[in-house]
């Protein structure tokens, strides 16, 4: 964030780093409010989404509120699967439903509203009792639990994240597996282990572009991050589409900062009301 913030001075644009839940901020003073790192939104999702809507009544929000609402709950994977996008197979266990867990392979349990691998854990079939308790803990918060097969190739080829700005590919990274065996869902973890710049393959680029083509009102996106890993056959499949507050890994691609700043300023100027010329 400091590197990004400083870059606005070079284009003579005024930007402020603000907290989304600060009651003293008048969002109408900004030409554009760019959602960047509200890491607490996943456990305050109702409050955060209500703020997004209120803020949008005062100024333009990026990404747009409709897209944030759509992407904030990971049921969007169902919609993408229906559109024939290759996604990690996912079962959803709503609160009050029977807890049906895999018996023949390793699997992952995580909440349908989450970020940074928070409250996610990897299990073997022998760990089903612990996994069931994990599901019950998620349900206790009134949140749907997700169950996915563990993509074992991620231990070798890692997870890739492709970043797009205004639907143009910007850069990519690769990182190692986040969910280590035996790591409890409530234990600290490094959400970005072994992160390094990455040159995506043609298949990875094709998948990312296919995913973005399915997004409602895709032309209104400011930024997007498409996360993927390999399936059992070695083909990339979507693990998550991040449109709310994705880390864009700018510290690994500092040369991408001017392009991102330019996109923000262009969006603010194109949609500017009679405001102050500030970006929050």
PDB file of C-alpha atoms in Angstrom:
ATOM      1  CA  UNK A   1       0.000   0.000   0.000  1.00  0.00           C
ATOM      2  CA  UNK A   2       2.749   2.588   0.729  1.00  0.00           C
ATOM      3  CA  UNK A   3       4.288   2.036  -2.728  1.00  0.00           C
ATOM      4  CA  UNK A   4       0.891   2.332  -4.400  1.00  0.00           C
ATOM      5  CA  UNK A   5      -0.032   5.416  -2.393  1.00  0.00           C
ATOM      6  CA  UNK A   6       3.220   7.192  -3.206  1.00  0.00           C
ATOM      7  CA  UNK A   7       2.750   6.569  -6.936  1.00  0.00           C
ATOM      8  CA  UNK A   8      -0.258   8.906  -7.091  1.00  0.00           C
ATOM      9  CA  UNK A   9       2.000  11.890  -6.425  1.00  0.00           C
ATOM     10  CA  UNK A  10       3.864  11.163  -9.648  1.00  0.00           C
ATOM     11  CA  UNK A  11       0.675  11.639 -11.692  1.00  0.00           C
ATOM     12  CA  UNK A  12      -0.500  14.632  -9.606  1.00  0.00           C
ATOM     13  CA  UNK A  13      -3.535  12.811  -8.280  1.00  0.00           C
ATOM     14  CA  UNK A  14      -4.627  13.007  -4.657  1.00  0.00           C
ATOM     15  CA  UNK A  15      -5.244   9.706  -2.871  1.00  0.00           C
ATOM     16  CA  UNK A  16      -6.013   8.913   0.745  1.00  0.00           C
ATOM     17  CA  UNK A  17      -5.737   5.631   2.637  1.00  0.00           C
ATOM     18  CA  UNK A  18      -8.900   5.297   4.715  1.00  0.00           C
ATOM     19  CA  UNK A  19     -10.700   2.696   6.825  1.00  0.00           C
ATOM     20  CA  UNK A  20     -14.005   1.498   5.448  1.00  0.00           C
ATOM     21  CA  UNK A  21     -15.676   1.555   8.874  1.00  0.00           C
ATOM     22  CA  UNK A  22     -14.517   5.038   9.898  1.00  0.00           C
ATOM     23  CA  UNK A  23     -17.759   6.917  10.694  1.00  0.00           C
ATOM     24  CA  UNK A  24     -16.073  10.301  10.265  1.00  0.00           C
ATOM     25  CA  UNK A  25     -15.392   9.918   6.534  1.00  0.00           C
ATOM     26  CA  UNK A  26     -17.629  11.711   4.057  1.00  0.00           C
ATOM     27  CA  UNK A  27     -17.356   9.450   1.033  1.00  0.00           C
ATOM     28  CA  UNK A  28     -18.956  12.088  -1.176  1.00  0.00           C
ATOM     29  CA  UNK A  29     -15.643  13.963  -1.016  1.00  0.00           C
ATOM     30  CA  UNK A  30     -14.033  11.323  -3.225  1.00  0.00           C
ATOM     31  CA  UNK A  31     -14.394  10.799  -6.952  1.00  0.00           C
ATOM     32  CA  UNK A  32     -13.731   7.082  -6.486  1.00  0.00           C
ATOM     33  CA  UNK A  33     -13.499   4.698  -3.537  1.00  0.00           C
ATOM     34  CA  UNK A  34     -11.205   1.765  -4.336  1.00  0.00           C
ATOM     35  CA  UNK A  35     -11.644  -1.270  -2.094  1.00  0.00           C
ATOM     36  CA  UNK A  36      -8.184  -2.635  -1.375  1.00  0.00           C
ATOM     37  CA  UNK A  37      -7.448  -4.372   1.923  1.00  0.00           C
ATOM     38  CA  UNK A  38     -10.431  -4.631   4.309  1.00  0.00           C
ATOM     39  CA  UNK A  39      -9.082  -7.936   5.647  1.00  0.00           C
ATOM     40  CA  UNK A  40     -11.767  -8.055   8.361  1.00  0.00           C
ATOM     41  CA  UNK A  41     -14.647  -8.149   5.894  1.00  0.00           C
ATOM     42  CA  UNK A  42     -14.918 -11.943   5.870  1.00  0.00           C
ATOM     43  CA  UNK A  43     -16.085 -12.076   9.497  1.00  0.00           C
ATOM     44  CA  UNK A  44     -18.040  -8.816   9.242  1.00  0.00           C
ATOM     45  CA  UNK A  45     -19.505  -9.504   5.819  1.00  0.00           C
ATOM     46  CA  UNK A  46     -23.036  -8.214   6.452  1.00  0.00           C
ATOM     47  CA  UNK A  47     -21.660  -4.988   7.923  1.00  0.00           C
ATOM     48  CA  UNK A  48     -19.122  -4.613   5.122  1.00  0.00           C
ATOM     49  CA  UNK A  49     -21.620  -5.212   2.308  1.00  0.00           C
ATOM     50  CA  UNK A  50     -24.022  -2.714   3.870  1.00  0.00           C
ATOM     51  CA  UNK A  51     -21.188  -0.168   3.889  1.00  0.00           C
ATOM     52  CA  UNK A  52     -20.443  -0.884   0.218  1.00  0.00           C
ATOM     53  CA  UNK A  53     -24.039  -0.026  -0.647  1.00  0.00           C
ATOM     54  CA  UNK A  54     -24.037   3.136   1.469  1.00  0.00           C
ATOM     55  CA  UNK A  55     -20.735   4.259   0.010  1.00  0.00           C
ATOM     56  CA  UNK A  56     -22.028   3.699  -3.523  1.00  0.00           C
ATOM     57  CA  UNK A  57     -24.821   6.170  -2.784  1.00  0.00           C
ATOM     58  CA  UNK A  58     -22.177   8.833  -2.141  1.00  0.00           C
ATOM     59  CA  UNK A  59     -19.529   8.076  -4.742  1.00  0.00           C
ATOM     60  CA  UNK A  60     -18.386   5.480  -7.282  1.00  0.00           C
ATOM     61  CA  UNK A  61     -17.010   2.260  -5.768  1.00  0.00           C
ATOM     62  CA  UNK A  62     -14.515  -0.098  -7.423  1.00  0.00           C
ATOM     63  CA  UNK A  63     -15.097  -2.851  -7.849  1.00  0.00           C
ATOM     64  CA  UNK A  64     -18.828  -2.123  -8.305  1.00  0.00           C
ATOM     65  CA  UNK A  65     -21.169  -3.102  -5.437  1.00  0.00           C
ATOM     66  CA  UNK A  66     -23.122  -5.604  -7.538  1.00  0.00           C
ATOM     67  CA  UNK A  67     -19.937  -7.490  -8.361  1.00  0.00           C
ATOM     68  CA  UNK A  68     -18.698  -7.329  -4.754  1.00  0.00           C
ATOM     69  CA  UNK A  69     -21.987  -8.817  -3.512  1.00  0.00           C
ATOM     70  CA  UNK A  70     -21.823 -11.554  -6.165  1.00  0.00           C
ATOM     71  CA  UNK A  71     -18.219 -12.444  -5.403  1.00  0.00           C
ATOM     72  CA  UNK A  72     -18.307 -12.145  -1.600  1.00  0.00           C
ATOM     73  CA  UNK A  73     -19.909 -15.576  -1.234  1.00  0.00           C
ATOM     74  CA  UNK A  74     -18.093 -18.443  -2.871  1.00  0.00           C
ATOM     75  CA  UNK A  75     -21.292 -19.951  -4.261  1.00  0.00           C
ATOM     76  CA  UNK A  76     -20.287 -18.100  -7.428  1.00  0.00           C
ATOM     77  CA  UNK A  77     -18.270 -21.249  -8.194  1.00  0.00           C
ATOM     78  CA  UNK A  78     -21.570 -23.011  -8.879  1.00  0.00           C
ATOM     79  CA  UNK A  79     -22.482 -20.434 -11.499  1.00  0.00           C
ATOM     80  CA  UNK A  80     -19.116 -20.708 -13.180  1.00  0.00           C
ATOM     81  CA  UNK A  81     -19.351 -24.502 -13.225  1.00  0.00           C
ATOM     82  CA  UNK A  82     -22.770 -24.233 -14.874  1.00  0.00           C
ATOM     83  CA  UNK A  83     -21.092 -22.159 -17.584  1.00  0.00           C
ATOM     84  CA  UNK A  84     -18.632 -25.016 -18.175  1.00  0.00           C
ATOM     85  CA  UNK A  85     -15.679 -23.291 -16.511  1.00  0.00           C
ATOM     86  CA  UNK A  86     -13.325 -25.913 -15.005  1.00  0.00           C
ATOM     87  CA  UNK A  87     -13.499 -25.255 -11.268  1.00  0.00           C
ATOM     88  CA  UNK A  88     -12.446 -27.247  -8.229  1.00  0.00           C
ATOM     89  CA  UNK A  89     -15.395 -29.556  -7.344  1.00  0.00           C
ATOM     90  CA  UNK A  90     -17.214 -28.074  -4.361  1.00  0.00           C
ATOM     91  CA  UNK A  91     -19.952 -29.205  -2.007  1.00  0.00           C
ATOM     92  CA  UNK A  92     -21.811 -26.670   0.122  1.00  0.00           C
ATOM     93  CA  UNK A  93     -23.100 -27.555   3.581  1.00  0.00           C
ATOM     94  CA  UNK A  94     -25.587 -24.987   4.814  1.00  0.00           C
ATOM     95  CA  UNK A  95     -26.156 -24.601   8.560  1.00  0.00           C
ATOM     96  CA  UNK A  96     -28.473 -27.334   9.782  1.00  0.00           C
ATOM     97  CA  UNK A  97     -27.674 -29.767   6.986  1.00  0.00           C
ATOM     98  CA  UNK A  98     -26.136 -33.217   7.408  1.00  0.00           C
ATOM     99  CA  UNK A  99     -22.337 -33.206   7.489  1.00  0.00           C
ATOM    100  CA  UNK A 100     -21.338 -35.506   4.623  1.00  0.00           C
ATOM    101  CA  UNK A 101     -17.571 -35.709   4.202  1.00  0.00           C
ATOM    102  CA  UNK A 102     -15.354 -37.602   1.718  1.00  0.00           C
ATOM    103  CA  UNK A 103     -14.134 -41.043   2.722  1.00  0.00           C
ATOM    104  CA  UNK A 104     -11.714 -41.797  -0.116  1.00  0.00           C
ATOM    105  CA  UNK A 105      -9.380 -38.825  -0.460  1.00  0.00           C
ATOM    106  CA  UNK A 106      -7.908 -35.808   1.283  1.00  0.00           C
ATOM    107  CA  UNK A 107     -10.195 -32.807   1.356  1.00  0.00           C
ATOM    108  CA  UNK A 108     -10.445 -29.167   2.423  1.00  0.00           C
ATOM    109  CA  UNK A 109     -13.060 -27.518   4.622  1.00  0.00           C
ATOM    110  CA  UNK A 110     -13.481 -23.756   4.617  1.00  0.00           C
ATOM    111  CA  UNK A 111     -16.214 -21.121   5.028  1.00  0.00           C
ATOM    112  CA  UNK A 112     -18.115 -19.807   2.022  1.00  0.00           C
ATOM    113  CA  UNK A 113     -17.180 -16.294   3.155  1.00  0.00           C
ATOM    114  CA  UNK A 114     -13.472 -16.041   3.798  1.00  0.00           C
ATOM    115  CA  UNK A 115     -10.118 -14.604   2.796  1.00  0.00           C
ATOM    116  CA  UNK A 116      -6.450 -15.433   3.207  1.00  0.00           C
ATOM    117  CA  UNK A 117      -7.158 -19.131   3.974  1.00  0.00           C
ATOM    118  CA  UNK A 118      -8.813 -18.023   7.247  1.00  0.00           C
ATOM    119  CA  UNK A 119     -10.697 -20.886   8.913  1.00  0.00           C
ATOM    120  CA  UNK A 120      -9.563 -23.316   6.189  1.00  0.00           C
ATOM    121  CA  UNK A 121      -7.957 -26.689   6.858  1.00  0.00           C
ATOM    122  CA  UNK A 122      -6.886 -29.844   5.049  1.00  0.00           C
ATOM    123  CA  UNK A 123      -7.998 -33.304   6.221  1.00  0.00           C
ATOM    124  CA  UNK A 124      -7.476 -36.973   5.465  1.00  0.00           C
ATOM    125  CA  UNK A 125     -10.360 -39.489   5.605  1.00  0.00           C
ATOM    126  CA  UNK A 126      -9.038 -40.526   9.031  1.00  0.00           C
ATOM    127  CA  UNK A 127      -9.605 -36.944  10.242  1.00  0.00           C
ATOM    128  CA  UNK A 128     -13.326 -36.871   9.507  1.00  0.00           C
ATOM    129  CA  UNK A 129     -14.299 -36.307  13.155  1.00  0.00           C
ATOM    130  CA  UNK A 130     -12.066 -33.240  13.353  1.00  0.00           C
ATOM    131  CA  UNK A 131     -13.403 -32.062  10.004  1.00  0.00           C
ATOM    132  CA  UNK A 132     -16.981 -32.476  11.197  1.00  0.00           C
ATOM    133  CA  UNK A 133     -16.198 -30.351  14.254  1.00  0.00           C
ATOM    134  CA  UNK A 134     -14.704 -27.761  11.903  1.00  0.00           C
ATOM    135  CA  UNK A 135     -17.922 -27.682   9.860  1.00  0.00           C
ATOM    136  CA  UNK A 136     -19.955 -27.291  13.036  1.00  0.00           C
ATOM    137  CA  UNK A 137     -17.752 -24.356  14.065  1.00  0.00           C
ATOM    138  CA  UNK A 138     -18.399 -22.642  10.724  1.00  0.00           C
ATOM    139  CA  UNK A 139     -22.127 -23.324  11.056  1.00  0.00           C
ATOM    140  CA  UNK A 140     -22.111 -21.800  14.543  1.00  0.00           C
ATOM    141  CA  UNK A 141     -21.405 -18.466  12.860  1.00  0.00           C
ATOM    142  CA  UNK A 142     -24.365 -18.962  10.526  1.00  0.00           C
ATOM    143  CA  UNK A 143     -22.052 -19.489   7.547  1.00  0.00           C
ATOM    144  CA  UNK A 144     -22.173 -22.164   4.866  1.00  0.00           C
ATOM    145  CA  UNK A 145     -19.220 -24.587   4.840  1.00  0.00           C
ATOM    146  CA  UNK A 146     -17.438 -25.654   1.656  1.00  0.00           C
ATOM    147  CA  UNK A 147     -15.898 -29.083   1.117  1.00  0.00           C
ATOM    148  CA  UNK A 148     -13.440 -29.565  -1.746  1.00  0.00           C
ATOM    149  CA  UNK A 149     -11.004 -32.314  -2.724  1.00  0.00           C
ATOM    150  CA  UNK A 150      -7.434 -31.439  -1.894  1.00  0.00           C
ATOM    151  CA  UNK A 151      -5.629 -30.842  -5.181  1.00  0.00           C
ATOM    152  CA  UNK A 152      -2.487 -32.839  -4.444  1.00  0.00           C
ATOM    153  CA  UNK A 153      -0.553 -31.429  -7.409  1.00  0.00           C
ATOM    154  CA  UNK A 154      -0.484 -28.103  -5.606  1.00  0.00           C
ATOM    155  CA  UNK A 155       2.242 -29.594  -3.403  1.00  0.00           C
ATOM    156  CA  UNK A 156       4.444 -29.796  -6.511  1.00  0.00           C
ATOM    157  CA  UNK A 157       3.334 -27.110  -8.962  1.00  0.00           C
ATOM    158  CA  UNK A 158       1.888 -24.656  -6.447  1.00  0.00           C
ATOM    159  CA  UNK A 159      -0.979 -22.225  -6.887  1.00  0.00           C
ATOM    160  CA  UNK A 160      -0.875 -19.495  -9.521  1.00  0.00           C
ATOM    161  CA  UNK A 161      -2.590 -16.127  -9.357  1.00  0.00           C
ATOM    162  CA  UNK A 162      -3.100 -14.031 -12.498  1.00  0.00           C
ATOM    163  CA  UNK A 163      -3.835 -10.341 -11.966  1.00  0.00           C
ATOM    164  CA  UNK A 164      -5.898  -8.246 -14.390  1.00  0.00           C
ATOM    165  CA  UNK A 165      -6.559  -4.495 -14.431  1.00  0.00           C
ATOM    166  CA  UNK A 166      -9.433  -3.212 -16.563  1.00  0.00           C
ATOM    167  CA  UNK A 167      -9.571  -6.741 -18.033  1.00  0.00           C
ATOM    168  CA  UNK A 168      -5.973  -6.575 -19.253  1.00  0.00           C
ATOM    169  CA  UNK A 169      -3.434  -9.064 -17.953  1.00  0.00           C
ATOM    170  CA  UNK A 170      -0.982  -7.309 -15.659  1.00  0.00           C
ATOM    171  CA  UNK A 171       1.220  -9.963 -14.025  1.00  0.00           C
ATOM    172  CA  UNK A 172       1.184 -13.292 -12.211  1.00  0.00           C
ATOM    173  CA  UNK A 173       2.716 -15.030  -9.203  1.00  0.00           C
ATOM    174  CA  UNK A 174       3.114 -18.581  -8.000  1.00  0.00           C
ATOM    175  CA  UNK A 175       3.111 -19.658  -4.363  1.00  0.00           C
ATOM    176  CA  UNK A 176       3.500 -22.919  -2.491  1.00  0.00           C
ATOM    177  CA  UNK A 177       0.668 -24.814  -0.810  1.00  0.00           C
ATOM    178  CA  UNK A 178      -0.863 -22.919   2.116  1.00  0.00           C
ATOM    179  CA  UNK A 179      -2.642 -25.773   3.939  1.00  0.00           C
ATOM    180  CA  UNK A 180      -0.077 -28.014   5.583  1.00  0.00           C
ATOM    181  CA  UNK A 181      -1.148 -31.430   6.943  1.00  0.00           C
ATOM    182  CA  UNK A 182      -2.183 -31.194  10.569  1.00  0.00           C
ATOM    183  CA  UNK A 183      -2.612 -27.403  10.542  1.00  0.00           C
ATOM    184  CA  UNK A 184      -5.795 -26.640  12.472  1.00  0.00           C
ATOM    185  CA  UNK A 185      -8.283 -24.198  10.988  1.00  0.00           C
ATOM    186  CA  UNK A 186      -7.771 -21.805  13.901  1.00  0.00           C
ATOM    187  CA  UNK A 187      -3.964 -21.836  13.822  1.00  0.00           C
ATOM    188  CA  UNK A 188      -1.904 -19.051  12.225  1.00  0.00           C
ATOM    189  CA  UNK A 189      -0.697 -19.680   8.696  1.00  0.00           C
ATOM    190  CA  UNK A 190       1.289 -17.969   5.988  1.00  0.00           C
ATOM    191  CA  UNK A 191      -1.233 -17.170   3.259  1.00  0.00           C
ATOM    192  CA  UNK A 192       1.550 -16.474   0.729  1.00  0.00           C
ATOM    193  CA  UNK A 193       4.323 -19.054   1.225  1.00  0.00           C
ATOM    194  CA  UNK A 194       7.160 -19.015  -1.271  1.00  0.00           C
ATOM    195  CA  UNK A 195       5.588 -16.340  -3.455  1.00  0.00           C
ATOM    196  CA  UNK A 196       7.526 -15.608  -6.631  1.00  0.00           C
ATOM    197  CA  UNK A 197       6.873 -13.867  -9.973  1.00  0.00           C
ATOM    198  CA  UNK A 198       5.426 -16.237 -12.560  1.00  0.00           C
ATOM    199  CA  UNK A 199       5.103 -16.328 -16.321  1.00  0.00           C
ATOM    200  CA  UNK A 200       1.751 -18.022 -16.953  1.00  0.00           C
ATOM    201  CA  UNK A 201       1.344 -20.707 -19.557  1.00  0.00           C
ATOM    202  CA  UNK A 202      -1.012 -20.335 -22.490  1.00  0.00           C
ATOM    203  CA  UNK A 203      -3.454 -22.703 -20.773  1.00  0.00           C
ATOM    204  CA  UNK A 204      -3.394 -20.577 -17.606  1.00  0.00           C
ATOM    205  CA  UNK A 205      -4.009 -17.378 -19.561  1.00  0.00           C
ATOM    206  CA  UNK A 206      -6.842 -19.029 -21.476  1.00  0.00           C
ATOM    207  CA  UNK A 207      -8.487 -20.210 -18.267  1.00  0.00           C
ATOM    208  CA  UNK A 208      -8.222 -16.783 -16.627  1.00  0.00           C
ATOM    209  CA  UNK A 209      -9.712 -15.024 -19.637  1.00  0.00           C
ATOM    210  CA  UNK A 210     -12.494 -17.591 -19.856  1.00  0.00           C
ATOM    211  CA  UNK A 211     -13.314 -17.063 -16.185  1.00  0.00           C
ATOM    212  CA  UNK A 212     -13.448 -13.288 -16.545  1.00  0.00           C
ATOM    213  CA  UNK A 213     -15.718 -13.548 -19.590  1.00  0.00           C
ATOM    214  CA  UNK A 214     -18.395 -15.048 -17.327  1.00  0.00           C
ATOM    215  CA  UNK A 215     -18.386 -12.208 -14.756  1.00  0.00           C
ATOM    216  CA  UNK A 216     -21.538 -10.056 -14.733  1.00  0.00           C
ATOM    217  CA  UNK A 217     -20.757  -6.527 -15.980  1.00  0.00           C
ATOM    218  CA  UNK A 218     -17.137  -7.499 -16.537  1.00  0.00           C
ATOM    219  CA  UNK A 219     -16.436  -4.215 -18.339  1.00  0.00           C
ATOM    220  CA  UNK A 220     -16.968  -2.388 -15.039  1.00  0.00           C
ATOM    221  CA  UNK A 221     -14.168  -4.227 -13.239  1.00  0.00           C
ATOM    222  CA  UNK A 222     -11.155  -2.270 -12.062  1.00  0.00           C
ATOM    223  CA  UNK A 223      -9.151  -5.286 -10.905  1.00  0.00           C
ATOM    224  CA  UNK A 224      -9.429  -9.063 -10.756  1.00  0.00           C
ATOM    225  CA  UNK A 225      -7.292 -11.946  -9.571  1.00  0.00           C
ATOM    226  CA  UNK A 226      -7.819 -15.434 -10.932  1.00  0.00           C
ATOM    227  CA  UNK A 227      -6.383 -18.197  -8.725  1.00  0.00           C
ATOM    228  CA  UNK A 228      -5.766 -21.671 -10.105  1.00  0.00           C
ATOM    229  CA  UNK A 229      -4.033 -24.974  -9.464  1.00  0.00           C
ATOM    230  CA  UNK A 230      -3.635 -28.215 -11.397  1.00  0.00           C
ATOM    231  CA  UNK A 231      -6.149 -31.047 -11.388  1.00  0.00           C
ATOM    232  CA  UNK A 232      -5.138 -34.718 -11.325  1.00  0.00           C
ATOM    233  CA  UNK A 233      -4.407 -34.619 -15.061  1.00  0.00           C
ATOM    234  CA  UNK A 234      -2.169 -31.581 -14.746  1.00  0.00           C
ATOM    235  CA  UNK A 235      -4.632 -29.120 -16.271  1.00  0.00           C
ATOM    236  CA  UNK A 236      -5.236 -25.733 -14.575  1.00  0.00           C
ATOM    237  CA  UNK A 237      -8.608 -25.320 -12.888  1.00  0.00           C
ATOM    238  CA  UNK A 238     -10.080 -22.367 -11.036  1.00  0.00           C
ATOM    239  CA  UNK A 239      -9.748 -22.386  -7.270  1.00  0.00           C
ATOM    240  CA  UNK A 240     -11.011 -18.861  -6.575  1.00  0.00           C
ATOM    241  CA  UNK A 241     -11.942 -15.695  -8.431  1.00  0.00           C
ATOM    242  CA  UNK A 242     -11.043 -12.695  -6.290  1.00  0.00           C
ATOM    243  CA  UNK A 243     -12.967  -9.494  -7.047  1.00  0.00           C
ATOM    244  CA  UNK A 244     -13.592  -8.007  -3.588  1.00  0.00           C
ATOM    245  CA  UNK A 245     -10.221  -7.225  -1.976  1.00  0.00           C
ATOM    246  CA  UNK A 246      -7.539  -9.381  -3.588  1.00  0.00           C
ATOM    247  CA  UNK A 247      -3.904  -8.863  -2.827  1.00  0.00           C
ATOM    248  CA  UNK A 248      -2.391  -7.910  -6.183  1.00  0.00           C
ATOM    249  CA  UNK A 249       1.202  -8.831  -5.287  1.00  0.00           C
ATOM    250  CA  UNK A 250       2.497  -5.429  -6.333  1.00  0.00           C
ATOM    251  CA  UNK A 251       5.556  -5.821  -4.124  1.00  0.00           C
ATOM    252  CA  UNK A 252       6.662  -8.641  -6.427  1.00  0.00           C
ATOM    253  CA  UNK A 253       5.834  -6.618  -9.540  1.00  0.00           C
ATOM    254  CA  UNK A 254       6.702  -3.021  -8.713  1.00  0.00           C
ATOM    255  CA  UNK A 255       6.824  -2.193 -12.414  1.00  0.00           C
ATOM    256  CA  UNK A 256       3.046  -2.833 -12.538  1.00  0.00           C
ATOM    257  CA  UNK A 257       2.247  -0.035 -10.088  1.00  0.00           C
ATOM    258  CA  UNK A 258       2.120   2.796 -12.689  1.00  0.00           C
ATOM    259  CA  UNK A 259      -0.365   0.854 -14.823  1.00  0.00           C
ATOM    260  CA  UNK A 260      -2.604   0.220 -11.826  1.00  0.00           C
ATOM    261  CA  UNK A 261      -2.457   3.857 -10.752  1.00  0.00           C
ATOM    262  CA  UNK A 262      -3.239   4.984 -14.299  1.00  0.00           C
ATOM    263  CA  UNK A 263      -6.291   2.707 -14.383  1.00  0.00           C
ATOM    264  CA  UNK A 264      -7.547   4.100 -11.067  1.00  0.00           C
ATOM    265  CA  UNK A 265      -7.086   7.712 -12.158  1.00  0.00           C
ATOM    266  CA  UNK A 266      -8.704   7.079 -15.540  1.00  0.00           C
ATOM    267  CA  UNK A 267     -11.743   5.519 -13.867  1.00  0.00           C
ATOM    268  CA  UNK A 268     -12.019   8.394 -11.399  1.00  0.00           C
ATOM    269  CA  UNK A 269     -11.777  11.023 -14.123  1.00  0.00           C
ATOM    270  CA  UNK A 270     -14.173   9.285 -16.495  1.00  0.00           C
ATOM    271  CA  UNK A 271     -16.871   9.082 -13.848  1.00  0.00           C
ATOM    272  CA  UNK A 272     -16.080  12.268 -11.935  1.00  0.00           C
ATOM    273  CA  UNK A 273     -18.979  14.123 -10.377  1.00  0.00           C
ATOM    274  CA  UNK A 274     -18.518  17.677  -9.198  1.00  0.00           C
ATOM    275  CA  UNK A 275     -16.120  16.499  -6.490  1.00  0.00           C
ATOM    276  CA  UNK A 276     -12.748  17.219  -5.089  1.00  0.00           C
ATOM    277  CA  UNK A 277     -10.629  15.044  -7.333  1.00  0.00           C
ATOM    278  CA  UNK A 278      -9.667  12.643  -4.544  1.00  0.00           C
ATOM    279  CA  UNK A 279      -9.430   8.875  -4.538  1.00  0.00           C
ATOM    280  CA  UNK A 280     -10.019   6.893  -1.349  1.00  0.00           C
TER     281      UNK A 280
END
